[in-house]
Coordinates of C-alpha atoms and ligand atoms in Angstrom, one line a residue:
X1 CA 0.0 0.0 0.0
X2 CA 1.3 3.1 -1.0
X3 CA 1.8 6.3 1.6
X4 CA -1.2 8.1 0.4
X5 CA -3.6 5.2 0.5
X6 CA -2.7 4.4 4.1
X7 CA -3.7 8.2 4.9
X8 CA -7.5 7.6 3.5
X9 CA -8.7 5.3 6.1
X10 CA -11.7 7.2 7.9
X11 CA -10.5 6.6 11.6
X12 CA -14.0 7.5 12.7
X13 CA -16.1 5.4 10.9
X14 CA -13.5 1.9 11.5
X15 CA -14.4 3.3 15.3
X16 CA -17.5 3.8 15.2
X17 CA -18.6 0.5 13.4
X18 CA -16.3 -2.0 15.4
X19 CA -16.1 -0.3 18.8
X20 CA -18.6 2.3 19.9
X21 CA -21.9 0.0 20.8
X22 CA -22.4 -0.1 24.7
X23 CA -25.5 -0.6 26.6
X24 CA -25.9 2.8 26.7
X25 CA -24.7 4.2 23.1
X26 CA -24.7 8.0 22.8
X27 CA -22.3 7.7 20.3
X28 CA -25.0 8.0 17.8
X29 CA -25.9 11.0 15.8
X30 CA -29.2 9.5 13.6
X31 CA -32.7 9.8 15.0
X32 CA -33.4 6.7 16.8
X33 CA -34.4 4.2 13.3
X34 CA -38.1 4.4 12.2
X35 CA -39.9 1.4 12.4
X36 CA -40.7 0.3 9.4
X37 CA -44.6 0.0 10.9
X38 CA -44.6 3.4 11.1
X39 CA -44.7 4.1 7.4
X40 CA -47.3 2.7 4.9
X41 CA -45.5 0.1 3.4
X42 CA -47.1 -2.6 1.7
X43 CA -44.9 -5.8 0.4
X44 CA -47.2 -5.8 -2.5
X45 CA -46.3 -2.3 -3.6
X46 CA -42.6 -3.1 -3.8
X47 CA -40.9 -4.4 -6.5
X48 CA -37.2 -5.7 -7.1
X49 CA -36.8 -4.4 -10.0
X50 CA -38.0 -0.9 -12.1
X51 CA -35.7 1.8 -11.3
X52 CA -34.5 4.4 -14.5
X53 CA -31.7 4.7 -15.6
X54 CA -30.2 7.6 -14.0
X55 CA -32.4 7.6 -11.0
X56 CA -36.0 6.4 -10.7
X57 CA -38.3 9.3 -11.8
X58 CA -40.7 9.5 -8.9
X59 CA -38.3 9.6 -6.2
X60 CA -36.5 12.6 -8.5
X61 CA -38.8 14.4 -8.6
X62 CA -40.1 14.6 -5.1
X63 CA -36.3 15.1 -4.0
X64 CA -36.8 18.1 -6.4
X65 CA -39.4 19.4 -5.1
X66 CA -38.1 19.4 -1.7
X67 CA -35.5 21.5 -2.5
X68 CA -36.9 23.5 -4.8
X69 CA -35.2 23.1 -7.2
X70 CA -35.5 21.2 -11.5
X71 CA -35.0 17.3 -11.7
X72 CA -31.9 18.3 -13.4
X73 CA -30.1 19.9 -10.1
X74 CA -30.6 16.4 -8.5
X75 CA -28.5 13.5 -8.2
X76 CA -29.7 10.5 -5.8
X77 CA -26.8 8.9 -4.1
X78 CA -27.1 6.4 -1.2
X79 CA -26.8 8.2 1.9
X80 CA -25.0 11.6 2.3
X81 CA -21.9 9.5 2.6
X82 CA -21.8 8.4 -0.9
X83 CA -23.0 12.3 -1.8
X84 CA -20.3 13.5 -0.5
X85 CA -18.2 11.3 -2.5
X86 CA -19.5 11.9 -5.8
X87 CA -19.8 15.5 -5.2
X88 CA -15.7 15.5 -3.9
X89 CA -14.9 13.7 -6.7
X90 CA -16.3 15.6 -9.3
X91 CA -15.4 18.9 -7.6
X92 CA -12.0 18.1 -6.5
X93 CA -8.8 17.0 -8.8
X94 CA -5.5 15.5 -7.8
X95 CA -3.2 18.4 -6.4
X96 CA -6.5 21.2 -5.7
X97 CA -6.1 23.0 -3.0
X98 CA -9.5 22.3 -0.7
X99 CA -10.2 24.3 2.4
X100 CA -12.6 22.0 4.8
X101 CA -13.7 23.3 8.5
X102 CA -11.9 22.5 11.4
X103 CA -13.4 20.2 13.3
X104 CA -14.7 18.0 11.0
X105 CA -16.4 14.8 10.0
X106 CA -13.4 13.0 9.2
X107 CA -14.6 11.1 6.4
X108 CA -14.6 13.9 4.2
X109 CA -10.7 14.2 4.6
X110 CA -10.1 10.8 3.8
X111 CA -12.4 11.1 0.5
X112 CA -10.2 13.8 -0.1
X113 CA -6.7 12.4 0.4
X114 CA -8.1 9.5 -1.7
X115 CA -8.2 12.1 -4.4
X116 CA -4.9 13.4 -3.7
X117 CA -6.3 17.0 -3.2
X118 CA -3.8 19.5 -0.8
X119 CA -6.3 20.0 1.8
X120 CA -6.2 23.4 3.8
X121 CA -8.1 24.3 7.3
X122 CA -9.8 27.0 8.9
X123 CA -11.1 26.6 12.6
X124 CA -14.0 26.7 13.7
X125 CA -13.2 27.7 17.6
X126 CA -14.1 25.7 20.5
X127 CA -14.5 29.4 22.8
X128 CA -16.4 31.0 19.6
X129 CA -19.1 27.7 19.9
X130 CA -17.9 26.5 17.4
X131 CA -19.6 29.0 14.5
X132 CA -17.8 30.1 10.9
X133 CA -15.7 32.7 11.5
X134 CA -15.6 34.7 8.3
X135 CA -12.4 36.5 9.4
X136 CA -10.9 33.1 9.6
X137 CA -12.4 32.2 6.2
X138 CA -11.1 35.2 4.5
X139 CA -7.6 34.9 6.2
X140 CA -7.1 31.3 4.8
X141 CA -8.7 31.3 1.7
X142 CA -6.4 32.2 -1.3
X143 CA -6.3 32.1 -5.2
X144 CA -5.4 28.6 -5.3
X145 CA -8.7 27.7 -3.1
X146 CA -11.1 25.5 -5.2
X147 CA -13.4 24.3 -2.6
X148 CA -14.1 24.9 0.7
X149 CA -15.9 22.1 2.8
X150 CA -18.0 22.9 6.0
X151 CA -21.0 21.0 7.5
X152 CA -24.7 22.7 8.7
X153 CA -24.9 21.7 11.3
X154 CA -21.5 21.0 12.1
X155 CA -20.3 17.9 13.0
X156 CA -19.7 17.3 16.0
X157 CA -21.2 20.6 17.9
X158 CA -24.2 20.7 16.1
X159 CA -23.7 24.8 16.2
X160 CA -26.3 26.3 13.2
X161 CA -24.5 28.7 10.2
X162 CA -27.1 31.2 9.6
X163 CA -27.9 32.2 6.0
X164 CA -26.0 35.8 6.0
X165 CA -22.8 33.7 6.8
X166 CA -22.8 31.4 3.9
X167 CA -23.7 34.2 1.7
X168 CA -20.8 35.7 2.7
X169 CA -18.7 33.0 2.9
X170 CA -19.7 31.8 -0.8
X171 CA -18.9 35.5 -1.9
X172 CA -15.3 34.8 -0.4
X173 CA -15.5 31.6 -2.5
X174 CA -16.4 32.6 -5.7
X175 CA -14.1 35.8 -5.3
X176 CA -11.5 32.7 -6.1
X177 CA -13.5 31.0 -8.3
X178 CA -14.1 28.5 -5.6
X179 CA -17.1 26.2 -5.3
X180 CA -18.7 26.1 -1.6
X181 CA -19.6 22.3 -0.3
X182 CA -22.6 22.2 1.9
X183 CA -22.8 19.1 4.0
X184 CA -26.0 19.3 5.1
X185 CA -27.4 15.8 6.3
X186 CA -28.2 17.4 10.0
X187 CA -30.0 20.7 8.9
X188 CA -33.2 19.2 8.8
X189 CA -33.0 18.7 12.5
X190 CA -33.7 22.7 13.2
X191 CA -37.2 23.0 14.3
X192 CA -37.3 26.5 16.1
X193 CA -36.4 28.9 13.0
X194 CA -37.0 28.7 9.3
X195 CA -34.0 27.2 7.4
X196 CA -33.1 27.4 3.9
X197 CA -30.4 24.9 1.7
X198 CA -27.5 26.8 1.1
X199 CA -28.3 25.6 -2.6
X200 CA -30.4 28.8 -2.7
X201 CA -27.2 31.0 -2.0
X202 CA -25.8 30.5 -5.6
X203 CA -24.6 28.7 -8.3
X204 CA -21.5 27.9 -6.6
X205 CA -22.8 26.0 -4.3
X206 CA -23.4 22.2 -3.6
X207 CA -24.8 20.4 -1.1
X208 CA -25.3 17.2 -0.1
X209 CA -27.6 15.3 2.2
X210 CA -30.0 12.5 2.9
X211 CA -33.5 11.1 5.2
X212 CA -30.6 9.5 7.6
X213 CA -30.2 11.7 10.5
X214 CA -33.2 13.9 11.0
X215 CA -35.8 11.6 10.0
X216 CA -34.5 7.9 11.4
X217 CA -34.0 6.4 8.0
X218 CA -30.6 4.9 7.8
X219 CA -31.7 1.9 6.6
X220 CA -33.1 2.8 3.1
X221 CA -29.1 4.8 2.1
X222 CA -31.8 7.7 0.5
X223 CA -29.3 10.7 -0.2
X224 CA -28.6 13.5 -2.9
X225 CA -26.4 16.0 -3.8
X226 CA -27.9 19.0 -5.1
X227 CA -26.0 20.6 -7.9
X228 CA -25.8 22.9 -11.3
X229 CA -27.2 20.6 -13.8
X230 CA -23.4 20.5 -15.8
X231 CA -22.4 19.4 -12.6
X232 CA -24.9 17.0 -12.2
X233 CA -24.4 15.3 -14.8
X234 CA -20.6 14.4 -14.5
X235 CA -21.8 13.3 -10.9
X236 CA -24.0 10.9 -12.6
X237 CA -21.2 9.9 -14.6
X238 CA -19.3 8.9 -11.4
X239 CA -22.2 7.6 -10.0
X240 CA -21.8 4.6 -12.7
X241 CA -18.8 3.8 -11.6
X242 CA -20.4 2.3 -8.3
X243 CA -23.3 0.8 -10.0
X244 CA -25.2 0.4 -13.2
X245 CA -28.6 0.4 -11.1
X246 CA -30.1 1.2 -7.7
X247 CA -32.0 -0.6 -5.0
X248 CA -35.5 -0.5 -6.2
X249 CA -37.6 -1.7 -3.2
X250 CA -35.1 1.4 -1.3
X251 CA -36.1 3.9 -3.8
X252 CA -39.9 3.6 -3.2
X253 CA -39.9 2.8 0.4
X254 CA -38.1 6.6 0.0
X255 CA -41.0 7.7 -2.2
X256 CA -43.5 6.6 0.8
X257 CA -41.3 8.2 2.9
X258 CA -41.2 11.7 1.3
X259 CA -44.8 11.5 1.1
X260 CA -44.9 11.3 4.6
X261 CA -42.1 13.4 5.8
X262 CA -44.2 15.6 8.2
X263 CA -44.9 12.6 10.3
X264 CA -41.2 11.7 10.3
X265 CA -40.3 15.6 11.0
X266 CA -43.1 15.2 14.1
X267 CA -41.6 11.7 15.3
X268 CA -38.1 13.4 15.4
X269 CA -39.1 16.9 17.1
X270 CA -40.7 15.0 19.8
X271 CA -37.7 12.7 20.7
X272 CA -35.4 15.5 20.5
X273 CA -36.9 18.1 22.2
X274 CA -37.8 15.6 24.9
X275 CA -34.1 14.2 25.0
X276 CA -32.8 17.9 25.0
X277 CA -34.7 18.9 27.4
X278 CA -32.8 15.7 29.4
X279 CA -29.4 17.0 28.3
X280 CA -29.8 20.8 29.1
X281 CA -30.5 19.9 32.8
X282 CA -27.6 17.8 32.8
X283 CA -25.2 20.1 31.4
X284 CA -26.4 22.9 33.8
X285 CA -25.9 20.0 36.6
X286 CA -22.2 19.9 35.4
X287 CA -19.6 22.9 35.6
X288 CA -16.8 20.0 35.0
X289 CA -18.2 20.1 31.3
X290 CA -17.8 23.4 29.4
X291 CA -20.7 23.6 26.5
X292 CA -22.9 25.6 25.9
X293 CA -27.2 24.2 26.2
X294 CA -28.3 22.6 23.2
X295 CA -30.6 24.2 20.9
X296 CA -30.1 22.7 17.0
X297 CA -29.1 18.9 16.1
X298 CA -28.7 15.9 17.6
X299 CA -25.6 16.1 19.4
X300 CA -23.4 18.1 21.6
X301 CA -19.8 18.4 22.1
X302 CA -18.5 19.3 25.7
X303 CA -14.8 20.0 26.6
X304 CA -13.6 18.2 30.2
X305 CA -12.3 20.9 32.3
X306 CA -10.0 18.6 34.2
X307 CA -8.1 15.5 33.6
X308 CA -7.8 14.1 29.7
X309 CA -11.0 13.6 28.1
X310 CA -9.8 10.2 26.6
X311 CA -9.0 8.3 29.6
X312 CA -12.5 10.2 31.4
X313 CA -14.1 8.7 27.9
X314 CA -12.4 5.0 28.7
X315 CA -13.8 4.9 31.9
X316 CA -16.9 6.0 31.1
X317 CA -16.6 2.6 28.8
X318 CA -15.0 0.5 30.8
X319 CA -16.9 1.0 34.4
X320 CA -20.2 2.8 33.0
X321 CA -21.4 0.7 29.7
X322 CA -21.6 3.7 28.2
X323 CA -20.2 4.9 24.9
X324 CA -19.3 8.9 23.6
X325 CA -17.1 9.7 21.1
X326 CA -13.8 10.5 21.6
X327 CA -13.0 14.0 20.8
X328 CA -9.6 13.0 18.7
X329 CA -11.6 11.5 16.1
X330 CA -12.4 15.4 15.7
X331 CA -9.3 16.8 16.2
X332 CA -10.5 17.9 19.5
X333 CA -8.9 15.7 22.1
X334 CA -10.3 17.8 25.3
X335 CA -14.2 17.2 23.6
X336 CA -16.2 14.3 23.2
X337 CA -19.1 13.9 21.4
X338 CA -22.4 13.0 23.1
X339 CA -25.5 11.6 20.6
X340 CA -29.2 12.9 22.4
X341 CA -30.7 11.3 19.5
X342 CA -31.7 7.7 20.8
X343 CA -34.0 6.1 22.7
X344 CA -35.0 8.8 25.6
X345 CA -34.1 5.8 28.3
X346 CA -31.4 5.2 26.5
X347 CA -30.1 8.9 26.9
X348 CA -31.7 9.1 30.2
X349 CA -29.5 6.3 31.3
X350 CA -26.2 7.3 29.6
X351 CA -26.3 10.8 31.1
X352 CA -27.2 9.7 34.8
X353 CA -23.5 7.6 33.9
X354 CA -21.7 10.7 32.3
X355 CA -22.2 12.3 35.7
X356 CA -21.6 9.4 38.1
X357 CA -18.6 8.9 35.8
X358 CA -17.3 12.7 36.3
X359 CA -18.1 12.1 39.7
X360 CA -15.5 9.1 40.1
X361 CA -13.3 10.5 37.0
X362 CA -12.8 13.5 39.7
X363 CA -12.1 11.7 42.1
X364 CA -9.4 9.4 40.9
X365 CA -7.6 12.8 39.5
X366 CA -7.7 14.5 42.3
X367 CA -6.2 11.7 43.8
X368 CA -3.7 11.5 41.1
X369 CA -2.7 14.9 41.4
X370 CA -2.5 14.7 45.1
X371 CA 0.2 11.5 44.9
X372 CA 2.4 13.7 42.4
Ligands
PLP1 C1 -21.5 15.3 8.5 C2 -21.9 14.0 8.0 N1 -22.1 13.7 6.7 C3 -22.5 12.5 6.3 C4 -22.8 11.5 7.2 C5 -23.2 10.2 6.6 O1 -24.6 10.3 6.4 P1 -25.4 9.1 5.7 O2 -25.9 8.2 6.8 O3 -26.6 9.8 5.1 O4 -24.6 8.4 4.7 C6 -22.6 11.7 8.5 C7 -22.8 10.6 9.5 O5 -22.5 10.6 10.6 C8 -22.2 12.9 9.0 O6 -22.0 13.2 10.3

């Protein structure tokens, strides 16, 4: 294996496959999976085959419509991870320089080593809550920029980029001639202010996203990448690199699906605003933890004041049955991550741990420090 293929492994992902399930998991970010009871499925509407041949028409369309935007501004891809990949890949050439948000969801920096693209930073401060800072964009943006990468919400702190930002940071883009890449599988999990695709912002930009996180639908991979139509169709043109057809009975289970979004939306809002309500106390029971109350997403991302979040994070595993994720995976060693997006027990129970955890955790280092 050569140097550069060793360097596109997503750490994250191998992580978060093999060794983040617990009894209490709040290493999840996804709405707690829909039953498949909940939506009007019938076996005798499916079919195994009868999908088109770039895309099957009726699920287009209605991804259109969402968006609003033409059939031809739509690609569907499964899940937002495979978006993101056709959209880098068309976007992005060997040697390019990218400029992608720091923290970030590591997978998009390993599609984009893969490529061979120079990728760039610009931070996105823990002390600033982790929001765009357009002085920070403007300082590290230059004429070689041909992308820059950011996710709304951002992964991991779920912190919300408001429209004015985006404009502005797309103005910054195209100043360059750079595109702007919206990541934008957790936006649909804002319910107390209106909220807009970046799309809207421009020609320049693309996003990507998918039913996964907001809405509980995992299972059925239903993503897209919203694009300008030339665009589009060299995405397509990657697209049959990974397949010459799609999973028909997932494509109409998504159909069903759109047509019935605004329960999903409803089955989501309750969960989270229950299980926020849940993490808000706990984080005002908790000056060890500094973060700010959750108000957008589905997760939050606290710093430990004392000791080293990862060995707090191993005990939390280890004596507590209970799984976050370790802020490194985010380039953010003093964070972790904490999912308020599963079962409410579930959460209930993992953050009664977090604090008898800290409780111990403080203990044992003030021990620790005492001996020394
Ligand atoms: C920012 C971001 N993009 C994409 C994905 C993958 O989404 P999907 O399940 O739709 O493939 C994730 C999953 O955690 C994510 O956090």
């Amino acid at each position: 294996m050569s140097d550069s293929h060793a360097e596109a492994v997503s750490r994250y992902l191998e992580w978060a496959k093999l060794h983040s399930p617990a009894r209490y998991n709040l290493a999840v970010s996804g709405v707690l999976d829909c039953p498949l009871a909940e939506l009007p499925v019938r076996i005798e509407d499916l079919e195994l085959a009868g999908t088109g041949p770039y895309g099957y028409a009726p699920l287009l369309e209605r991804l259109a419509s969402k968006s609003g935007v033409p059939v031809e501004n739509v690609v569907h891809t499964l899940g937002t991870s495979m978006a993101n990949y056709i959209a880098l890949t068309a976007l992005v050439h060997r040697g390019d320089e990218v400029l992608v948000e720091q923290p970030t969801y590591d997978p998009l920096l390993a599609i984009l080593h893969h490529i061979g693209a120079t990728v760039r930073r610009f931070e996105r401060r823990s002390d600033k809550g982790f929001n765009v800072g357009l002085g920070e964009l403007e300082r590290r943006i230059t004429p070689q920029t041909r992308l820059v990468v950011l996710c709304n919400l951002h992964n991991p702190s779920s912190a919300f980029t408001d429209e004015e930002t985006l404009r502005h940071a797309g103005e910054m883009a195209a100043k360059v001639g750079a595109r702007i890449l919206v990541d934008e599988v957790y936006l649909e999990a804002v319910f107390d202010q209106p909220w807009r695709s970046a799309f809207h912002l421009g020609p320049h930009f693309v996003v990507t996203s998918s039913l996964t996180k907001a809405y509980g639908l995992s299972g059925i991979r239903c993503g897209w990448v919203i694009a300008e139509p030339q665009l589009v169709r060299r995405m397509w043109q990657i697209v049959d690199f990974t397949y010459g057809s799609n999973v028909h009975p997932a494509e109409q289970i998504a159909v069903i699906a759109l047509n019935h979004l605004d329960h999903l939306r409803r089955r989501a809002q309750r969960l989270l605003g229950t299980n926020r309500a849940l993490v808000n106390q706990f984080l005002a029971d908790q000056p060890g933890l500094d973060c700010p109350p959750s108000r957008f997403g589905t997760t939050i991302f606290p710093r430990l004041r004392m000791g080293r979040a990862i060995e707090f994070v191993e005990l939390l595993r280890e004596q507590f049955d209970t799984s976050v994720v370790p802020g490194e995976f985010f380039e953010q060693p003093q964070h972790f991550r904490v999912g308020l997006s599963g079962a409410t027990d579930t959460v209930r129970g993992g953050l009664e741990r977090i604090s008898a955890a800290l409780e111990r955790f403080k203990q044992i280092s003030g021990a620790s420090s005492l001996a020394r």
